[in-house]
């Protein structure tokens, strides 16, 4: 979005320094001006901020590679071997659809629990199969991305990763949290984003309307109503969440394509049934 030019240069440098992999680097400007970048960086300039998922979709359309890595402008890769490591993971396992990375606080703070995309997140050094991923810290097989229909552009922000992940799983691929694939990212909280609570609620409703059989969809929303009421202590924030919840039912969520019950069972075996 053009607000972090120094951080963007750091992210770009960390990609260009990768060794042992054939890389192209694409920077998407989401309705903003770009600072000067190296000549071998491809740019996609969007006239307005169309949101995180649709911005990434435009980046993928401009890409030629079989594997797509997503990186936010305030993150960077710690190791010059990350791209080679990821490439080998995908080459060795044709069923691997997405690899999500371990995020480390550059200031030495503890790895945050919310950055480990599984319910039993206590040990960030343990790799495992998971059912979602972190949007700015992941690599996706292009064939799996296309089979899933890409990211849901209308979401703008929040839960777009889960939407893509669930459709990738339903296409027959699996997702891995790889603790050896490390990137740096400052410790932040998602509620810093404007309109976080409304979009979080609206997109959760859209997520289940688009992807879950109705018995699972209603169970999922019931669980998250309870969790939200217990977690959110601010009355204005709670009101914003319920406004978004209502909007999620009224507004068009895009094509509904319920996952197979066998996919829901695979998610359960991976440790996270799609009701939470």
Tab-separated table of C-alpha atoms in Angstrom:
chain	number	residue	atom	x	y	z
A	1	UNK	CA	0.000	0.000	0.000
A	2	UNK	CA	3.039	2.283	-0.242
A	3	UNK	CA	3.366	3.094	3.452
A	4	UNK	CA	6.514	1.037	4.169
A	5	UNK	CA	9.153	1.722	1.476
A	6	UNK	CA	12.126	0.748	3.661
A	7	UNK	CA	10.445	-2.488	4.722
A	8	UNK	CA	9.527	-3.233	1.097
A	9	UNK	CA	13.159	-2.866	0.032
A	10	UNK	CA	14.184	-5.240	2.826
A	11	UNK	CA	11.588	-7.805	1.685
A	12	UNK	CA	12.677	-7.493	-1.955
A	13	UNK	CA	16.338	-7.930	-1.008
A	14	UNK	CA	15.556	-11.079	0.985
A	15	UNK	CA	13.928	-12.601	-2.112
A	16	UNK	CA	16.621	-11.562	-4.574
A	17	UNK	CA	19.277	-13.080	-2.286
A	18	UNK	CA	17.681	-16.551	-2.462
A	19	UNK	CA	20.044	-19.214	-3.779
A	20	UNK	CA	19.548	-22.450	-5.684
A	21	UNK	CA	16.092	-21.721	-7.130
A	22	UNK	CA	14.784	-20.156	-10.334
A	23	UNK	CA	12.815	-17.140	-9.096
A	24	UNK	CA	10.780	-14.279	-10.478
A	25	UNK	CA	9.731	-11.477	-8.138
A	26	UNK	CA	6.446	-9.618	-8.613
A	27	UNK	CA	5.506	-6.597	-6.498
A	28	UNK	CA	1.826	-5.616	-6.514
A	29	UNK	CA	1.047	-1.978	-5.690
A	30	UNK	CA	-2.465	-1.949	-4.262
A	31	UNK	CA	-3.529	1.541	-5.320
A	32	UNK	CA	-0.240	3.207	-4.363
A	33	UNK	CA	3.014	4.522	-5.776
A	34	UNK	CA	6.042	2.231	-5.695
A	35	UNK	CA	9.551	3.279	-4.704
A	36	UNK	CA	12.454	2.582	-7.027
A	37	UNK	CA	13.018	-1.179	-7.320
A	38	UNK	CA	15.705	-3.318	-9.021
A	39	UNK	CA	15.260	-3.725	-12.768
A	40	UNK	CA	14.586	-7.451	-12.570
A	41	UNK	CA	11.514	-6.942	-10.350
A	42	UNK	CA	8.212	-7.198	-12.210
A	43	UNK	CA	5.490	-4.817	-10.991
A	44	UNK	CA	1.701	-4.931	-11.135
A	45	UNK	CA	0.175	-1.496	-10.559
A	46	UNK	CA	-3.471	-1.392	-9.490
A	47	UNK	CA	-5.352	1.910	-9.687
A	48	UNK	CA	-7.045	1.447	-6.297
A	49	UNK	CA	-6.789	-0.664	-3.162
A	50	UNK	CA	-8.810	-3.748	-4.061
A	51	UNK	CA	-7.876	-5.687	-0.934
A	52	UNK	CA	-5.349	-8.335	0.008
A	53	UNK	CA	-6.823	-11.421	-1.696
A	54	UNK	CA	-7.636	-9.793	-5.033
A	55	UNK	CA	-4.275	-8.036	-5.033
A	56	UNK	CA	-2.585	-11.407	-4.618
A	57	UNK	CA	-4.759	-12.871	-7.375
A	58	UNK	CA	-3.402	-10.203	-9.750
A	59	UNK	CA	0.129	-11.093	-8.703
A	60	UNK	CA	-0.469	-14.781	-9.398
A	61	UNK	CA	-1.894	-13.986	-12.844
A	62	UNK	CA	1.355	-12.206	-13.684
A	63	UNK	CA	3.487	-15.128	-12.472
A	64	UNK	CA	4.975	-17.890	-14.613
A	65	UNK	CA	6.159	-20.251	-11.880
A	66	UNK	CA	4.722	-23.584	-10.755
A	67	UNK	CA	5.062	-22.541	-7.088
A	68	UNK	CA	3.907	-19.147	-5.783
A	69	UNK	CA	5.259	-17.663	-2.544
A	70	UNK	CA	3.342	-14.842	-0.860
A	71	UNK	CA	5.247	-12.235	1.167
A	72	UNK	CA	3.899	-9.076	2.808
A	73	UNK	CA	6.020	-5.940	2.528
A	74	UNK	CA	6.879	-5.936	6.258
A	75	UNK	CA	8.136	-9.533	6.259
A	76	UNK	CA	11.398	-11.003	5.009
A	77	UNK	CA	13.155	-14.337	4.646
A	78	UNK	CA	15.793	-15.264	7.200
A	79	UNK	CA	17.583	-17.911	5.158
A	80	UNK	CA	18.870	-17.662	1.599
A	81	UNK	CA	17.940	-21.324	1.229
A	82	UNK	CA	14.172	-20.935	1.808
A	83	UNK	CA	13.107	-21.000	-1.845
A	84	UNK	CA	15.261	-24.058	-2.546
A	85	UNK	CA	13.877	-25.811	0.555
A	86	UNK	CA	10.293	-25.098	-0.496
A	87	UNK	CA	10.951	-26.175	-4.087
A	88	UNK	CA	12.295	-29.519	-2.881
A	89	UNK	CA	9.264	-30.042	-0.622
A	90	UNK	CA	6.851	-29.641	-3.519
A	91	UNK	CA	8.942	-31.710	-5.910
A	92	UNK	CA	9.073	-34.605	-3.438
A	93	UNK	CA	5.319	-34.654	-2.731
A	94	UNK	CA	2.885	-34.223	-5.674
A	95	UNK	CA	-0.060	-34.114	-3.240
A	96	UNK	CA	1.320	-31.117	-1.359
A	97	UNK	CA	-0.833	-28.073	-2.108
A	98	UNK	CA	0.354	-25.437	0.363
A	99	UNK	CA	3.322	-24.988	2.708
A	100	UNK	CA	2.879	-22.446	5.502
A	101	UNK	CA	5.990	-21.083	7.217
A	102	UNK	CA	7.055	-20.541	10.822
A	103	UNK	CA	7.014	-16.834	11.659
A	104	UNK	CA	9.707	-15.530	14.003
A	105	UNK	CA	9.741	-12.169	15.803
A	106	UNK	CA	12.941	-10.378	14.664
A	107	UNK	CA	13.241	-8.750	18.094
A	108	UNK	CA	13.598	-12.120	19.775
A	109	UNK	CA	10.116	-12.375	21.258
A	110	UNK	CA	8.378	-15.759	21.576
A	111	UNK	CA	6.708	-17.234	18.508
A	112	UNK	CA	3.068	-16.159	18.691
A	113	UNK	CA	0.489	-18.889	19.112
A	114	UNK	CA	-1.818	-17.412	16.479
A	115	UNK	CA	0.931	-17.793	13.861
A	116	UNK	CA	0.775	-21.601	14.192
A	117	UNK	CA	-2.306	-22.600	12.144
A	118	UNK	CA	-3.582	-25.490	14.241
A	119	UNK	CA	-5.560	-25.872	17.458
A	120	UNK	CA	-2.685	-27.488	19.387
A	121	UNK	CA	-0.250	-24.659	18.739
A	122	UNK	CA	1.906	-24.889	21.846
A	123	UNK	CA	5.081	-26.061	20.065
A	124	UNK	CA	5.882	-23.885	17.006
A	125	UNK	CA	8.929	-26.057	16.261
A	126	UNK	CA	6.730	-29.074	15.454
A	127	UNK	CA	5.778	-29.486	11.804
A	128	UNK	CA	2.435	-31.068	10.961
A	129	UNK	CA	-0.434	-31.244	8.541
A	130	UNK	CA	-2.848	-28.343	8.975
A	131	UNK	CA	-6.110	-27.107	7.460
A	132	UNK	CA	-5.280	-23.443	6.800
A	133	UNK	CA	-2.253	-21.219	6.251
A	134	UNK	CA	-0.862	-17.731	6.825
A	135	UNK	CA	-1.358	-15.530	3.799
A	136	UNK	CA	1.917	-13.602	3.884
A	137	UNK	CA	4.046	-16.579	4.895
A	138	UNK	CA	3.232	-19.401	2.527
A	139	UNK	CA	3.972	-21.161	-0.734
A	140	UNK	CA	1.186	-22.553	-2.931
A	141	UNK	CA	1.326	-25.015	-5.797
A	142	UNK	CA	-0.017	-23.124	-8.808
A	143	UNK	CA	-2.088	-26.108	-9.961
A	144	UNK	CA	-3.762	-26.298	-6.533
A	145	UNK	CA	-4.371	-22.529	-6.518
A	146	UNK	CA	-6.051	-22.737	-9.915
A	147	UNK	CA	-8.078	-25.838	-8.979
A	148	UNK	CA	-9.434	-23.956	-5.960
A	149	UNK	CA	-10.385	-20.931	-8.039
A	150	UNK	CA	-7.841	-18.609	-6.408
A	151	UNK	CA	-8.400	-16.378	-3.420
A	152	UNK	CA	-11.895	-14.926	-2.858
A	153	UNK	CA	-11.344	-11.383	-4.082
A	154	UNK	CA	-14.516	-9.964	-2.540
A	155	UNK	CA	-13.340	-10.722	1.001
A	156	UNK	CA	-10.908	-7.733	0.919
A	157	UNK	CA	-9.346	-8.833	4.232
A	158	UNK	CA	-9.861	-11.724	6.721
A	159	UNK	CA	-10.474	-15.465	6.235
A	160	UNK	CA	-9.433	-15.477	2.575
A	161	UNK	CA	-6.684	-17.976	3.432
A	162	UNK	CA	-9.163	-20.412	4.980
A	163	UNK	CA	-11.406	-20.158	1.925
A	164	UNK	CA	-8.527	-21.055	-0.389
A	165	UNK	CA	-7.215	-23.725	1.981
A	166	UNK	CA	-10.560	-25.493	2.260
A	167	UNK	CA	-10.966	-25.560	-1.513
A	168	UNK	CA	-7.405	-26.808	-1.994
A	169	UNK	CA	-8.138	-29.608	0.487
A	170	UNK	CA	-11.379	-30.424	-1.318
A	171	UNK	CA	-9.410	-30.650	-4.582
A	172	UNK	CA	-7.458	-33.530	-3.016
A	173	UNK	CA	-4.273	-31.769	-1.869
A	174	UNK	CA	-2.923	-31.430	1.672
A	175	UNK	CA	-1.368	-28.531	3.585
A	176	UNK	CA	1.779	-28.615	5.728
A	177	UNK	CA	3.023	-26.321	8.486
A	178	UNK	CA	6.806	-26.493	7.999
A	179	UNK	CA	8.719	-25.321	11.072
A	180	UNK	CA	11.984	-25.413	9.100
A	181	UNK	CA	10.713	-22.799	6.623
A	182	UNK	CA	11.267	-19.607	8.606
A	183	UNK	CA	10.483	-15.984	7.890
A	184	UNK	CA	10.710	-12.832	9.988
A	185	UNK	CA	7.712	-10.623	10.746
A	186	UNK	CA	7.226	-8.000	13.468
A	187	UNK	CA	4.847	-8.956	16.254
A	188	UNK	CA	1.460	-7.401	15.423
A	189	UNK	CA	-2.219	-7.995	16.098
A	190	UNK	CA	-4.783	-8.297	13.279
A	191	UNK	CA	-7.221	-5.937	15.028
A	192	UNK	CA	-4.885	-3.074	14.026
A	193	UNK	CA	-6.598	-3.136	10.626
A	194	UNK	CA	-9.426	-0.687	10.084
A	195	UNK	CA	-12.866	-2.326	10.204
A	196	UNK	CA	-11.325	-5.569	11.503
A	197	UNK	CA	-14.319	-6.755	13.529
A	198	UNK	CA	-16.918	-6.132	10.816
A	199	UNK	CA	-14.893	-7.789	8.064
A	200	UNK	CA	-13.896	-10.668	10.328
A	201	UNK	CA	-17.550	-11.474	11.035
A	202	UNK	CA	-18.859	-10.870	7.511
A	203	UNK	CA	-16.176	-13.025	5.947
A	204	UNK	CA	-16.645	-15.845	8.452
A	205	UNK	CA	-20.277	-16.074	7.361
A	206	UNK	CA	-19.198	-15.931	3.720
A	207	UNK	CA	-16.583	-18.616	4.355
A	208	UNK	CA	-19.117	-21.139	5.618
A	209	UNK	CA	-21.843	-20.144	3.147
A	210	UNK	CA	-19.411	-20.776	0.308
A	211	UNK	CA	-17.748	-23.949	1.554
A	212	UNK	CA	-19.580	-25.983	4.203
A	213	UNK	CA	-22.591	-28.316	4.095
A	214	UNK	CA	-25.353	-26.575	6.034
A	215	UNK	CA	-25.167	-28.737	9.196
A	216	UNK	CA	-21.466	-27.903	9.515
A	217	UNK	CA	-21.994	-24.260	8.529
A	218	UNK	CA	-24.550	-23.629	11.277
A	219	UNK	CA	-22.440	-25.481	13.841
A	220	UNK	CA	-19.373	-23.465	12.875
A	221	UNK	CA	-21.175	-20.141	13.237
A	222	UNK	CA	-22.718	-21.162	16.551
A	223	UNK	CA	-19.289	-22.015	17.951
A	224	UNK	CA	-17.810	-18.711	16.788
A	225	UNK	CA	-20.664	-16.617	18.145
A	226	UNK	CA	-19.915	-18.132	21.537
A	227	UNK	CA	-16.152	-17.647	21.212
A	228	UNK	CA	-16.575	-14.027	20.122
A	229	UNK	CA	-18.935	-13.133	22.966
A	230	UNK	CA	-16.422	-14.591	25.436
A	231	UNK	CA	-13.339	-12.993	23.865
A	232	UNK	CA	-14.465	-9.502	22.856
A	233	UNK	CA	-14.930	-7.329	25.916
A	234	UNK	CA	-15.540	-4.010	24.139
A	235	UNK	CA	-19.205	-3.258	23.430
A	236	UNK	CA	-18.490	-1.131	20.310
A	237	UNK	CA	-16.264	-3.880	18.897
A	238	UNK	CA	-18.907	-6.502	19.650
A	239	UNK	CA	-21.542	-4.397	17.900
A	240	UNK	CA	-19.275	-4.063	14.866
A	241	UNK	CA	-18.817	-7.830	14.811
A	242	UNK	CA	-22.556	-8.506	14.843
A	243	UNK	CA	-23.135	-5.860	12.134
A	244	UNK	CA	-20.670	-7.737	9.989
A	245	UNK	CA	-22.361	-11.035	10.875
A	246	UNK	CA	-25.674	-9.712	9.572
A	247	UNK	CA	-24.015	-8.331	6.453
A	248	UNK	CA	-22.552	-11.762	5.796
A	249	UNK	CA	-26.047	-13.189	5.426
A	250	UNK	CA	-27.442	-10.321	3.332
A	251	UNK	CA	-24.585	-9.732	0.888
A	252	UNK	CA	-23.546	-11.889	-2.056
A	253	UNK	CA	-20.714	-14.226	-1.014
A	254	UNK	CA	-19.948	-15.612	-4.461
A	255	UNK	CA	-20.336	-19.159	-5.700
A	256	UNK	CA	-21.379	-21.764	-3.133
A	257	UNK	CA	-19.437	-25.018	-3.515
A	258	UNK	CA	-19.844	-27.161	-0.362
A	259	UNK	CA	-16.911	-29.400	0.411
A	260	UNK	CA	-17.316	-33.145	0.390
A	261	UNK	CA	-17.971	-34.849	3.724
A	262	UNK	CA	-14.787	-36.827	3.132
A	263	UNK	CA	-12.861	-33.528	3.102
A	264	UNK	CA	-14.443	-32.520	6.405
A	265	UNK	CA	-13.351	-35.878	7.812
A	266	UNK	CA	-9.779	-35.358	6.555
A	267	UNK	CA	-9.753	-31.989	8.288
A	268	UNK	CA	-10.926	-33.642	11.492
A	269	UNK	CA	-8.127	-36.221	11.260
A	270	UNK	CA	-5.661	-33.361	10.732
A	271	UNK	CA	-6.757	-31.949	14.096
A	272	UNK	CA	-9.185	-29.212	13.118
A	273	UNK	CA	-12.746	-30.148	12.153
A	274	UNK	CA	-14.406	-27.353	10.144
A	275	UNK	CA	-16.694	-26.330	12.991
A	276	UNK	CA	-13.957	-24.321	14.760
